[in-house]
XYZ file of N, CA and C in Angstrom:
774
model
N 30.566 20.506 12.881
C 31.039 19.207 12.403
C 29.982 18.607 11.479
N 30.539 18.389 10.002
C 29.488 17.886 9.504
C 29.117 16.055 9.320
N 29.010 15.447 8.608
C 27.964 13.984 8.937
C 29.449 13.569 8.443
N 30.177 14.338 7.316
C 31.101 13.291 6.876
C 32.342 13.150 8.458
N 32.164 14.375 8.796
C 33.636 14.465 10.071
C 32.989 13.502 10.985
N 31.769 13.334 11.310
C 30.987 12.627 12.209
C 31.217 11.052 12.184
N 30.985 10.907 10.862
C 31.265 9.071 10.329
C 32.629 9.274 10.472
N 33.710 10.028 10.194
C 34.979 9.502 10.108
C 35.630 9.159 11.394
N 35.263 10.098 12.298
C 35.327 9.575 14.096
C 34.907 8.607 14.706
N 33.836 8.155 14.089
C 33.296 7.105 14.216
C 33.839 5.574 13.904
N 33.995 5.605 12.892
C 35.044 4.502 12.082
C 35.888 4.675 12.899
N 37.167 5.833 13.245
C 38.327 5.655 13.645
C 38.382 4.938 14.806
N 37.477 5.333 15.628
C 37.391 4.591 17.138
C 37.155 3.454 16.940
N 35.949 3.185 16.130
C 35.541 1.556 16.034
C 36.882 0.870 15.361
N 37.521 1.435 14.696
C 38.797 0.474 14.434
C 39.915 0.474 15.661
N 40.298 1.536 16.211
C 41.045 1.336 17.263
C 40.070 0.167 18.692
N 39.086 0.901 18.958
C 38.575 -0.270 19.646
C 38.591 -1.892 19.229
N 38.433 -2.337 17.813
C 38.782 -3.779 17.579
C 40.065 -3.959 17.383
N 40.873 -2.972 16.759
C 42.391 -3.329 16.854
C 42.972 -3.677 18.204
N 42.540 -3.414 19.570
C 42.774 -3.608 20.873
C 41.834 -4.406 21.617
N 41.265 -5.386 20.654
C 40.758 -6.918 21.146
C 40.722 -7.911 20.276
N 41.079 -7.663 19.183
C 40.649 -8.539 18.176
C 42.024 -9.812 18.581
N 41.943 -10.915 18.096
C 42.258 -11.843 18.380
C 42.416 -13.027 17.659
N 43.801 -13.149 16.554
C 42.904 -13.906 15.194
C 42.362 -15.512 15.264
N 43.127 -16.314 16.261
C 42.502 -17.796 16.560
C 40.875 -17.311 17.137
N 40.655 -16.712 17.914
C 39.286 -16.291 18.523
C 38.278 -15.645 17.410
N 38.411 -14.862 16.323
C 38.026 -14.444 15.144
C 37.259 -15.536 14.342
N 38.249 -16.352 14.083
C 38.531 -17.126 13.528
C 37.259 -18.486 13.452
N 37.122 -18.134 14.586
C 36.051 -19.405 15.152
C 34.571 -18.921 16.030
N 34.785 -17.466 15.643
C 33.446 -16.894 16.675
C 33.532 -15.715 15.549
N 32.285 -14.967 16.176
C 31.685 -14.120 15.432
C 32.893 -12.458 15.547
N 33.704 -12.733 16.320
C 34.397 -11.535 16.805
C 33.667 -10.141 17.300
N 34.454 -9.382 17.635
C 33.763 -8.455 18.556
C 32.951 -7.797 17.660
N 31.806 -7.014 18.398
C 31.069 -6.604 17.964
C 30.999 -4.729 18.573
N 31.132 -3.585 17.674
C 31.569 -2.735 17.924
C 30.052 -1.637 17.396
N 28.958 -1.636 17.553
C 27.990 -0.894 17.197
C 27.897 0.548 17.169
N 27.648 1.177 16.012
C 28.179 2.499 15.556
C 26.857 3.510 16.507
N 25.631 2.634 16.559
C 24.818 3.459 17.691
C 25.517 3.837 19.025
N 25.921 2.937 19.440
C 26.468 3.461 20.887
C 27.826 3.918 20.718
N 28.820 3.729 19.632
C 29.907 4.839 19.857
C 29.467 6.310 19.973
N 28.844 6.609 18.689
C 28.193 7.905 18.320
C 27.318 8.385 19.561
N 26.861 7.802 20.637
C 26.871 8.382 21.608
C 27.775 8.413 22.778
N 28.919 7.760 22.664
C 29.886 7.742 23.556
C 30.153 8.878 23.216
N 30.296 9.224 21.969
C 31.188 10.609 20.861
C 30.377 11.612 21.413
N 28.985 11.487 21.853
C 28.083 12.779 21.360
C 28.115 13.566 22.114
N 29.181 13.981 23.368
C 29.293 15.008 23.895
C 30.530 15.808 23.070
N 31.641 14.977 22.550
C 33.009 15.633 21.943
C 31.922 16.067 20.482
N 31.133 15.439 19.535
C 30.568 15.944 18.433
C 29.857 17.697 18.679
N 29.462 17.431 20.008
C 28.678 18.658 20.469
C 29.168 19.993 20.946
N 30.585 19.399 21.049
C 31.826 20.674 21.238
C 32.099 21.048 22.928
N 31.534 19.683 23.450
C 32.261 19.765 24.777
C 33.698 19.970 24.931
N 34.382 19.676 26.230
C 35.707 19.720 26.634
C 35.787 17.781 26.448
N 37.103 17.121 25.621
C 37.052 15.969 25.318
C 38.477 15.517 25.673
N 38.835 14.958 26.894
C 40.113 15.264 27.335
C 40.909 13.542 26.527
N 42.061 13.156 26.355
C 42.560 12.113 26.328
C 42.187 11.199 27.532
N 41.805 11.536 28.315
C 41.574 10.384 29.455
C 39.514 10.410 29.146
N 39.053 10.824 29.143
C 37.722 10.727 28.310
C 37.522 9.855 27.037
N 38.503 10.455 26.130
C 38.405 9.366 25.049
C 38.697 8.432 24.834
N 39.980 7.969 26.460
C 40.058 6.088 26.839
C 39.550 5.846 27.020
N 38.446 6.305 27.939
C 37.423 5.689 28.661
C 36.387 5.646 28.400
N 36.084 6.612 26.918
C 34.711 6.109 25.699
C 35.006 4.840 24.941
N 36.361 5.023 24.670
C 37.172 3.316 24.035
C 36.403 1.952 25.044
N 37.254 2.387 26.596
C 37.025 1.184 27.371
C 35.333 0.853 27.057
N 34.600 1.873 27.443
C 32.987 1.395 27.394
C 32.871 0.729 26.101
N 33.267 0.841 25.047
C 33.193 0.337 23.799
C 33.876 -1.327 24.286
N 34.780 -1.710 24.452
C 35.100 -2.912 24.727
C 34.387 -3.625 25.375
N 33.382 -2.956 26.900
C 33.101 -3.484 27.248
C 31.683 -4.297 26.840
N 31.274 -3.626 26.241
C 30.206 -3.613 25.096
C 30.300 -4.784 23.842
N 31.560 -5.137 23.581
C 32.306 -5.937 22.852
C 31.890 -7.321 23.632
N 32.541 -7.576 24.913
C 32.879 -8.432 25.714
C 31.327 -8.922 25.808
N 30.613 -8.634 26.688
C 29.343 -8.865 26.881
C 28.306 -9.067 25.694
N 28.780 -8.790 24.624
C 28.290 -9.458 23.244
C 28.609 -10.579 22.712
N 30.064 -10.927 22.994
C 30.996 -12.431 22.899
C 29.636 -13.404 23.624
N 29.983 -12.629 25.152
C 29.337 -13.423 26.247
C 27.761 -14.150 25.316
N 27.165 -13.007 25.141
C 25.510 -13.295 24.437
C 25.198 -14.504 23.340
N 26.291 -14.304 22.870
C 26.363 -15.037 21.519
C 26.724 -16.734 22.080
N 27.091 -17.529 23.121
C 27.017 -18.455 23.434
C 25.220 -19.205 23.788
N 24.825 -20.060 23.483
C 23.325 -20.401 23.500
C 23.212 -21.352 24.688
N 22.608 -21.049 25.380
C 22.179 -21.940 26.555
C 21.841 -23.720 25.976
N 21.257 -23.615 24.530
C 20.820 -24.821 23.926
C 21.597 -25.948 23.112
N 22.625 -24.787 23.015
C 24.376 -25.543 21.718
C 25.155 -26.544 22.346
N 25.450 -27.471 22.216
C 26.412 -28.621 22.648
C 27.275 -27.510 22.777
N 28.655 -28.074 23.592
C 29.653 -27.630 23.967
C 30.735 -28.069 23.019
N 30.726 -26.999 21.978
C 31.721 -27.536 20.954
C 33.030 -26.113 20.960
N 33.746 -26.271 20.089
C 35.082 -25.463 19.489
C 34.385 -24.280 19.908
N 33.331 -24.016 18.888
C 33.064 -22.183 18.708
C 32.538 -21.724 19.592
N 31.404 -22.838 20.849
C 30.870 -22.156 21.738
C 32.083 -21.896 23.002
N 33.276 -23.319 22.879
C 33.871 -22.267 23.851
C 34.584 -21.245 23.493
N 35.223 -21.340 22.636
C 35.735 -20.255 21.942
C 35.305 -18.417 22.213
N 34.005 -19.254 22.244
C 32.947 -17.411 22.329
C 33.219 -17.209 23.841
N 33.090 -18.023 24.888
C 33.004 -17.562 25.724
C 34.505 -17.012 26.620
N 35.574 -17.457 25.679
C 36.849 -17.425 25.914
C 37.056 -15.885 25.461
N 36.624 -15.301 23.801
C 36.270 -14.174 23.529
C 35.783 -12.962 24.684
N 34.738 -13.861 25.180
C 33.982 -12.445 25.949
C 35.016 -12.421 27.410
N 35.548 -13.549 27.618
C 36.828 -13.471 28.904
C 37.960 -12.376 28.747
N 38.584 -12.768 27.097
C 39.224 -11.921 26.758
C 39.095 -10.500 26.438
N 38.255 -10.094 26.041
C 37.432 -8.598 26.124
C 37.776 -8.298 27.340
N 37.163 -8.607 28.094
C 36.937 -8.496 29.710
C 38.253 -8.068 30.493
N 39.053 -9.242 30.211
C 40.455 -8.339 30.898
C 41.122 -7.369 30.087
N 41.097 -7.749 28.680
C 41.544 -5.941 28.133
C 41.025 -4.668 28.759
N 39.708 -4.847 28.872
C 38.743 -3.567 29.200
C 39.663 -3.313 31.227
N 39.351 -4.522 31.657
C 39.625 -3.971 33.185
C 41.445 -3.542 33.180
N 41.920 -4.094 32.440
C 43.578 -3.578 32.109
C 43.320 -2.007 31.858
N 42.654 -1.843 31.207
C 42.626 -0.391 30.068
C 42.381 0.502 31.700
N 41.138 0.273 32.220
C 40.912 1.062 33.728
C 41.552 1.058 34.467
N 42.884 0.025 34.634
C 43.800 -0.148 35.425
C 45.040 1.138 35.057
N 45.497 0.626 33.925
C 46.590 2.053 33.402
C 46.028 3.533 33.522
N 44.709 3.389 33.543
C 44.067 4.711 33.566
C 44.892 5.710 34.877
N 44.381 4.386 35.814
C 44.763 4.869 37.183
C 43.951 5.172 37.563
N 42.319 5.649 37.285
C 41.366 6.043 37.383
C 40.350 5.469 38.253
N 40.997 4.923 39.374
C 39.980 4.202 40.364
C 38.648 4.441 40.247
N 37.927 5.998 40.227
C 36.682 6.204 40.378
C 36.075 5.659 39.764
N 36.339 5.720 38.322
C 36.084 5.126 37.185
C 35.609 3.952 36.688
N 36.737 3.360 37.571
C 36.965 1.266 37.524
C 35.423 1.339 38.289
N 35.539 2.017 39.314
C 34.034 1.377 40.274
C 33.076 1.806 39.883
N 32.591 3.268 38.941
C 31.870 3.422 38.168
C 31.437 2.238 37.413
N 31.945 1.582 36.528
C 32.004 1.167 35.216
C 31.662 -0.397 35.886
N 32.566 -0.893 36.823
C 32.143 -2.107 37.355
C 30.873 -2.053 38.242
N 30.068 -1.486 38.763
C 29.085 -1.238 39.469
C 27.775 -1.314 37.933
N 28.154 -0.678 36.953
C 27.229 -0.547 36.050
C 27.426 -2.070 35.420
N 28.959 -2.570 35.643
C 28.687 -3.885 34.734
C 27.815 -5.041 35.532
N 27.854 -5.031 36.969
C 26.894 -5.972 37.599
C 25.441 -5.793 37.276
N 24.940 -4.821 36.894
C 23.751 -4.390 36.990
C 23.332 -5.123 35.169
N 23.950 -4.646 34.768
C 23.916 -5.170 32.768
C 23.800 -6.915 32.866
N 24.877 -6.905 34.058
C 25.200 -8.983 33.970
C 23.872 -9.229 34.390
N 23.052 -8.440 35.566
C 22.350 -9.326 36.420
C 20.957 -9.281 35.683
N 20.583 -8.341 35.373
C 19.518 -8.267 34.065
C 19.872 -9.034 32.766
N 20.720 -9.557 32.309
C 20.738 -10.261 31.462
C 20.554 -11.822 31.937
N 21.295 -11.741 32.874
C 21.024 -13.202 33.411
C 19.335 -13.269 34.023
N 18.269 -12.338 34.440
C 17.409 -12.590 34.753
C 16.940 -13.139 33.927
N 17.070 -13.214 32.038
C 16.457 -13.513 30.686
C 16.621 -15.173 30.783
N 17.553 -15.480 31.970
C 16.969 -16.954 31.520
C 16.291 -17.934 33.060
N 15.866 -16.958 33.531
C 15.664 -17.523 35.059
C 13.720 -18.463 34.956
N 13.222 -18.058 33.402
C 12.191 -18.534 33.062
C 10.784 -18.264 34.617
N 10.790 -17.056 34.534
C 9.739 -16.737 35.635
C 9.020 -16.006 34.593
N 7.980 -15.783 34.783
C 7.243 -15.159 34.066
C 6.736 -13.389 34.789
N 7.533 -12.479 34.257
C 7.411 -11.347 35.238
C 6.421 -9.806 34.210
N 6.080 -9.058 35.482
C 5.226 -8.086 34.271
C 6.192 -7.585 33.399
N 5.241 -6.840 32.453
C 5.551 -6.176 31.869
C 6.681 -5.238 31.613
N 6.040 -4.275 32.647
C 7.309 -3.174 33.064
C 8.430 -3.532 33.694
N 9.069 -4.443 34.180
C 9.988 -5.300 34.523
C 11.017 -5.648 33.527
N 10.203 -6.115 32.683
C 11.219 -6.846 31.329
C 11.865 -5.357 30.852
N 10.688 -4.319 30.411
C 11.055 -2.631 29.967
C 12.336 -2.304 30.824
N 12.291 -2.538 32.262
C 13.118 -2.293 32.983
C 14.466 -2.488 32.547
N 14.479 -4.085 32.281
C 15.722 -5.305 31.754
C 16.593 -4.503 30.990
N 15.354 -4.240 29.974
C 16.103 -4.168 28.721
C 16.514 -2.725 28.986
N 16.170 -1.495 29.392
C 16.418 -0.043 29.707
C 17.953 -0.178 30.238
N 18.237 -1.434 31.361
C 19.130 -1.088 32.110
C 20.539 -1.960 30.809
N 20.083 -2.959 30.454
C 21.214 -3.566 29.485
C 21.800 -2.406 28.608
N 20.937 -1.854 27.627
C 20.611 -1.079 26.921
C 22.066 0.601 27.274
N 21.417 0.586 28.041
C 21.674 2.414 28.361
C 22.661 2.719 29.940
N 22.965 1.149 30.815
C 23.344 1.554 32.061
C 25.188 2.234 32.177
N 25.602 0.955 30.850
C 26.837 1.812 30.796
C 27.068 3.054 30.619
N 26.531 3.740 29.484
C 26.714 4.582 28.717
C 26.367 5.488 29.914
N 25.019 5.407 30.549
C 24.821 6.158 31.446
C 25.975 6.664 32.817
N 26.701 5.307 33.231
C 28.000 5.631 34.036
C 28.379 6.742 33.520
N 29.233 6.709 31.957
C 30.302 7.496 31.604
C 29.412 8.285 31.932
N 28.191 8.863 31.050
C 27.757 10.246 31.295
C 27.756 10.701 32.223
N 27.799 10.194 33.653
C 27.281 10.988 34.701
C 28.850 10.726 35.159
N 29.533 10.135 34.992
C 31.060 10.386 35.273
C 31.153 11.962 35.157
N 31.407 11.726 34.011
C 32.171 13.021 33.256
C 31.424 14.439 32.849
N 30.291 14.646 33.915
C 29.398 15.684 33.664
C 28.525 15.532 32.438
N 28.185 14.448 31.632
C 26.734 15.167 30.585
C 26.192 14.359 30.812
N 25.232 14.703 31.669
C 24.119 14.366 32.201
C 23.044 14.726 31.027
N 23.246 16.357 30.612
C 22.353 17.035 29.557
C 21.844 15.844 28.266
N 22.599 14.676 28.070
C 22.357 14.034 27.314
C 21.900 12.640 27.626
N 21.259 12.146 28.569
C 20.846 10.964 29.583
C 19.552 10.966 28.470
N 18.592 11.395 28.728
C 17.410 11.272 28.249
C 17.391 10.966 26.953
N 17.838 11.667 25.770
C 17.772 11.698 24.897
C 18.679 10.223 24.084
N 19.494 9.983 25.207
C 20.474 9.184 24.434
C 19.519 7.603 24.992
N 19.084 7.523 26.453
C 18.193 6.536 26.362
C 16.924 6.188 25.185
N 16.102 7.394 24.963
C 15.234 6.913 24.632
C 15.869 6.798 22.961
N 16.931 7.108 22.671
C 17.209 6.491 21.311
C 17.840 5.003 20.797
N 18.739 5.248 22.371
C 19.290 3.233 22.072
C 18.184 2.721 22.322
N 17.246 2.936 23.252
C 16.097 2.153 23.531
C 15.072 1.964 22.181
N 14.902 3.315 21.514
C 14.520 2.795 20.330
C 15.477 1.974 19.084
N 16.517 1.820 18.750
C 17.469 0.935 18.393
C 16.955 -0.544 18.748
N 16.927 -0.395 20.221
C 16.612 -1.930 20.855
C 15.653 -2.637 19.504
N 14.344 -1.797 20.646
C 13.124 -1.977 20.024
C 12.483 -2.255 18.944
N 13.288 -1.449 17.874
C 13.388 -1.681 16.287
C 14.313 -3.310 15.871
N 14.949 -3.018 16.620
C 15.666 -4.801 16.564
C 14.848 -5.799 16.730
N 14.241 -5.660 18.281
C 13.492 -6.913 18.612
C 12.175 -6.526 17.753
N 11.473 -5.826 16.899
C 10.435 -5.946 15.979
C 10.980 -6.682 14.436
N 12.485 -6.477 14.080
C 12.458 -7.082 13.511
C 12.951 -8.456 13.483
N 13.564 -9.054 14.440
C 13.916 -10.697 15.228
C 12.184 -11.346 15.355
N 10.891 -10.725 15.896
C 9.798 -10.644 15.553
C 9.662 -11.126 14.404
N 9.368 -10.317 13.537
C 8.717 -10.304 12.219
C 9.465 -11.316 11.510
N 11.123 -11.903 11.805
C 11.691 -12.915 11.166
C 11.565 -14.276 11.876
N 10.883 -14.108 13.023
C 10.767 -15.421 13.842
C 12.330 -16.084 14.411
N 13.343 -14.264 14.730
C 14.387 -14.558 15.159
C 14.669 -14.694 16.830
N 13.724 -15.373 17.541
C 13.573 -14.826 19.117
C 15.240 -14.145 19.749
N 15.339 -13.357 20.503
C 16.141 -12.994 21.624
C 15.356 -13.465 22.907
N 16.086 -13.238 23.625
C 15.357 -13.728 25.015
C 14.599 -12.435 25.753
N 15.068 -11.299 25.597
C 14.334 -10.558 25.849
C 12.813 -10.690 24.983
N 12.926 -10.774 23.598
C 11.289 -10.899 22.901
C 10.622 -12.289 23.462
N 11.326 -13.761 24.016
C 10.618 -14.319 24.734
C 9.943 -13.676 25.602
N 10.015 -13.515 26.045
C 9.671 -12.730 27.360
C 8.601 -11.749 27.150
N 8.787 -10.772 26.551
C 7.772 -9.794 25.617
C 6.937 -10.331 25.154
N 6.962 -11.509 24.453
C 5.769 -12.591 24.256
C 4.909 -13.150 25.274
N 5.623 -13.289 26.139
C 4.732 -14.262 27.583
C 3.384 -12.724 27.692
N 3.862 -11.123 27.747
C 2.980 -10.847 28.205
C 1.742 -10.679 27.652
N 1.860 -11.205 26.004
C 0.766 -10.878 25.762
C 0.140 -12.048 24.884
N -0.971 -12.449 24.275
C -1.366 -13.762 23.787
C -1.279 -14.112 22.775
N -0.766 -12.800 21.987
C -0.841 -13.392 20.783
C 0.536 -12.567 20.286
N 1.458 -12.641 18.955
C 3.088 -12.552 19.124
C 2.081 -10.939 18.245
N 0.796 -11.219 17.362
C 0.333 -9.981 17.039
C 0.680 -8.457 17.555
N -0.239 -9.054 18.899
C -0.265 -7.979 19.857
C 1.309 -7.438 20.411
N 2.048 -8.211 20.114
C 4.224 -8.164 20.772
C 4.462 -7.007 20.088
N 3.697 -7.612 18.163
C 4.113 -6.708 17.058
C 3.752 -5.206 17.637
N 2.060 -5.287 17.607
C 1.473 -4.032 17.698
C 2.060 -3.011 18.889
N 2.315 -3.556 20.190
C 2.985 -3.466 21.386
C 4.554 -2.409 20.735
N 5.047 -3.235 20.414
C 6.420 -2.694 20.024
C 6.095 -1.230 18.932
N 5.543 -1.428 17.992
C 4.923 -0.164 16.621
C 4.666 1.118 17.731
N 4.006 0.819 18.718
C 3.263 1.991 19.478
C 4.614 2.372 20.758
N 5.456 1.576 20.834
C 6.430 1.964 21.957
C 7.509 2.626 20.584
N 7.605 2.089 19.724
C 8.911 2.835 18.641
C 7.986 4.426 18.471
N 6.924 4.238 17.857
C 5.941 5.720 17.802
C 6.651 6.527 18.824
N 5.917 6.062 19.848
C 6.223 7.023 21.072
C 7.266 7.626 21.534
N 8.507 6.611 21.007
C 10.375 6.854 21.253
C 10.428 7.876 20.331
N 9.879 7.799 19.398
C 10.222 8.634 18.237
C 9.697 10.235 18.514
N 8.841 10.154 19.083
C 8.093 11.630 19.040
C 9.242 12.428 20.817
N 9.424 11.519 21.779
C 10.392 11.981 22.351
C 11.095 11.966 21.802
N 12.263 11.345 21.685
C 13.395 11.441 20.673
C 13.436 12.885 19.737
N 12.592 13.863 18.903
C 12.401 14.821 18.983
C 12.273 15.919 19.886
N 11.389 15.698 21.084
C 11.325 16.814 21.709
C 12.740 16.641 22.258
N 13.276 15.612 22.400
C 14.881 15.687 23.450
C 16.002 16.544 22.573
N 15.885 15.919 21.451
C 16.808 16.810 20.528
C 16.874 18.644 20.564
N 15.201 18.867 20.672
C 15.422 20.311 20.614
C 15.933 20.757 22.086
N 14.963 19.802 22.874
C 16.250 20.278 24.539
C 17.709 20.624 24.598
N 18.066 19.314 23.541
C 19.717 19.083 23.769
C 20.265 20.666 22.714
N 19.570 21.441 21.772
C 20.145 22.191 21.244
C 21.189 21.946 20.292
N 20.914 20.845 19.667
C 22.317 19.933 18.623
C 22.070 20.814 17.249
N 23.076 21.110 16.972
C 23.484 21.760 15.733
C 22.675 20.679 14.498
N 22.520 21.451 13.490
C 21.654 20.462 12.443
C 22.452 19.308 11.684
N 23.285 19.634 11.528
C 24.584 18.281 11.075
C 24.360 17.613 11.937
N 24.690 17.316 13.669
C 24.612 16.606 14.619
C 22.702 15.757 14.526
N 21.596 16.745 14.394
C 20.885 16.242 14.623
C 20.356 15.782 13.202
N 20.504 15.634 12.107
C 20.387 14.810 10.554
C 20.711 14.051 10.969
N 22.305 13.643 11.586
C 23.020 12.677 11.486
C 22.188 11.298 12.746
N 21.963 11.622 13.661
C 21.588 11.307 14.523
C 20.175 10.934 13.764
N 19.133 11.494 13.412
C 17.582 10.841 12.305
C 17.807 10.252 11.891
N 19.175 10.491 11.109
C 19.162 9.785 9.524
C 19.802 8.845 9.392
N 20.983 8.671 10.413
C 21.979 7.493 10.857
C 21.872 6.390 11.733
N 21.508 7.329 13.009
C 21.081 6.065 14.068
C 19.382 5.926 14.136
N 18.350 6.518 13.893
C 17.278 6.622 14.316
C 16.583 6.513 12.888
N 16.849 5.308 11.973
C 15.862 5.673 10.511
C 14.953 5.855 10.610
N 14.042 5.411 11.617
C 12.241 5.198 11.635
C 11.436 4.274 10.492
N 12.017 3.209 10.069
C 11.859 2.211 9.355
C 10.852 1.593 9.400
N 10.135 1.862 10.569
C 8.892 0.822 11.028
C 7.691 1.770 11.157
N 7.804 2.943 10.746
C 7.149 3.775 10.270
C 6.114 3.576 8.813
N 6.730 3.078 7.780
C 6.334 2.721 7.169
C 5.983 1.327 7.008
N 6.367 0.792 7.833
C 5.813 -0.776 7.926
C 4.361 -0.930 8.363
N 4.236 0.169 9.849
C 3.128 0.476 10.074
C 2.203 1.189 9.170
N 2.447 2.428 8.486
C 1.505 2.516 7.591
C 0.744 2.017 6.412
N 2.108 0.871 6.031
C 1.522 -0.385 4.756
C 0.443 -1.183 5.738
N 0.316 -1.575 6.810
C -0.105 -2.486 7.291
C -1.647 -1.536 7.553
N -1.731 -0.503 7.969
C -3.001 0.263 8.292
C -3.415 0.373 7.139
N -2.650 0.629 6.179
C -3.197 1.358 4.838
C -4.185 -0.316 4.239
């Protein structure tokens, strides 16, 4: 499969996934769903890899995609915003996500599934909600947060549906995704609540910067060795460097040393 068959699967889902939440008064007044081509392309990346990809698999890469949707609605409301049109609006959004997605597991019929997927969604809610409980916690804690927001769904399906073979590799790449985000919300003085937090541990937002440069480094050099584990055909693994994983801050770091 080459990069172009790769993007076109990609697109297709991400349009069927918003065609089956989108909502035009809710659109209209909120940011609408949000459908990120990093985590389809790994919902995809066992069918790209020439697994067995059954119709009830590829609902239930859809559903994770919604749910992913929903809990982004949710994010996008600010603890700090008056209570106007768009903020409820958003949170009406991430309601609505929400019962599409548990409908979708319902027709499935797929009980195991539903409790899979809902077991992983408490765990995503309850780490996100720790981001505003304002405690000041270590380090590796927050890493924790964000690991489990990050990667816990995706991780369900995988271990649902047998590919496990791809756990590692697919963490430490959304995780670098993250990471590259919150360096650049950083560098624009755009906080998330997770980079609050990332800030408390250290004294100066410098050191957040430098902190983050040396954790993307490090994602990056795994992120290689995982690839050759995983055995991905070279179309699969270009696409995957060159698409989801630019390494952008690569050179940010070297202007800055240089």
């Amino acid at each position: 499969m080459n990069g172009h068959q790769i993007q076109s699967k990609i697109i297709s889902m991400g349009i069927e996934v918003l065609d089956a939440v989108r909502q035009r008064t809710l659109d209209q007044y909120t940011e609408g769903p949000s459908v990120k081509e990093s985590r389809l392309f790994f919902l995809l990346l066992p069918f790209f890899d020439g697994k067995e990809w059954s119709p009830e698999i590829e609902a239930s890469a859809k559903t994770v995609s919604i749910v992913y949707a929903a809990l982004h609605a949710h994010d996008q409301v600010r603890e700090d915003a008056p209570i106007i049109k768009e903020q409820q609006l958003t949170v009406l959004a991430g309601d609505l996500y929400s019962g599409i997605y548990y409908q979708m597991l319902v027709n499935t019929k797929n009980i195991a599934m539903v409790q899979r997927l809902a077991s992983a969604i408490i765990q995503v809610s309850e780490k996100k909600t720790s981001f505003f409980e304002g405690v000041v916690r270590p380090l590796e804690e927050v890493e924790d947060a964000i690991s489990i927001i990050e990667t816990e769904l995706l991780m369900s399906f995988y271990r649902f549906y047998g590919f496990t073979e791809y756990e590692t590799l697919a963490k430490q790449a959304m995780l670098y995704i993250r990471y590259a985000d919150e360096l650049q919300r950083l560098q624009s003085k755009n906080y998330s609540h997770a980079l609050r937090e990332l800030n408390t541990s250290f004294v100066d937002e410098i050191y957040t910067e430098h902190w983050l440069l040396e954790k993307l480094d490090s994602l990056h050099g795994k992120i290689l060795t995982s690839i050759a584990d995983c055995s991905l055909d070279y179309e699969l693994e270009k696409y995957l460097l060159h698409q989801i994983t630019p390494h952008q801050h690569r050179a940010e770091q070297l202007t800055r040393e240089g």
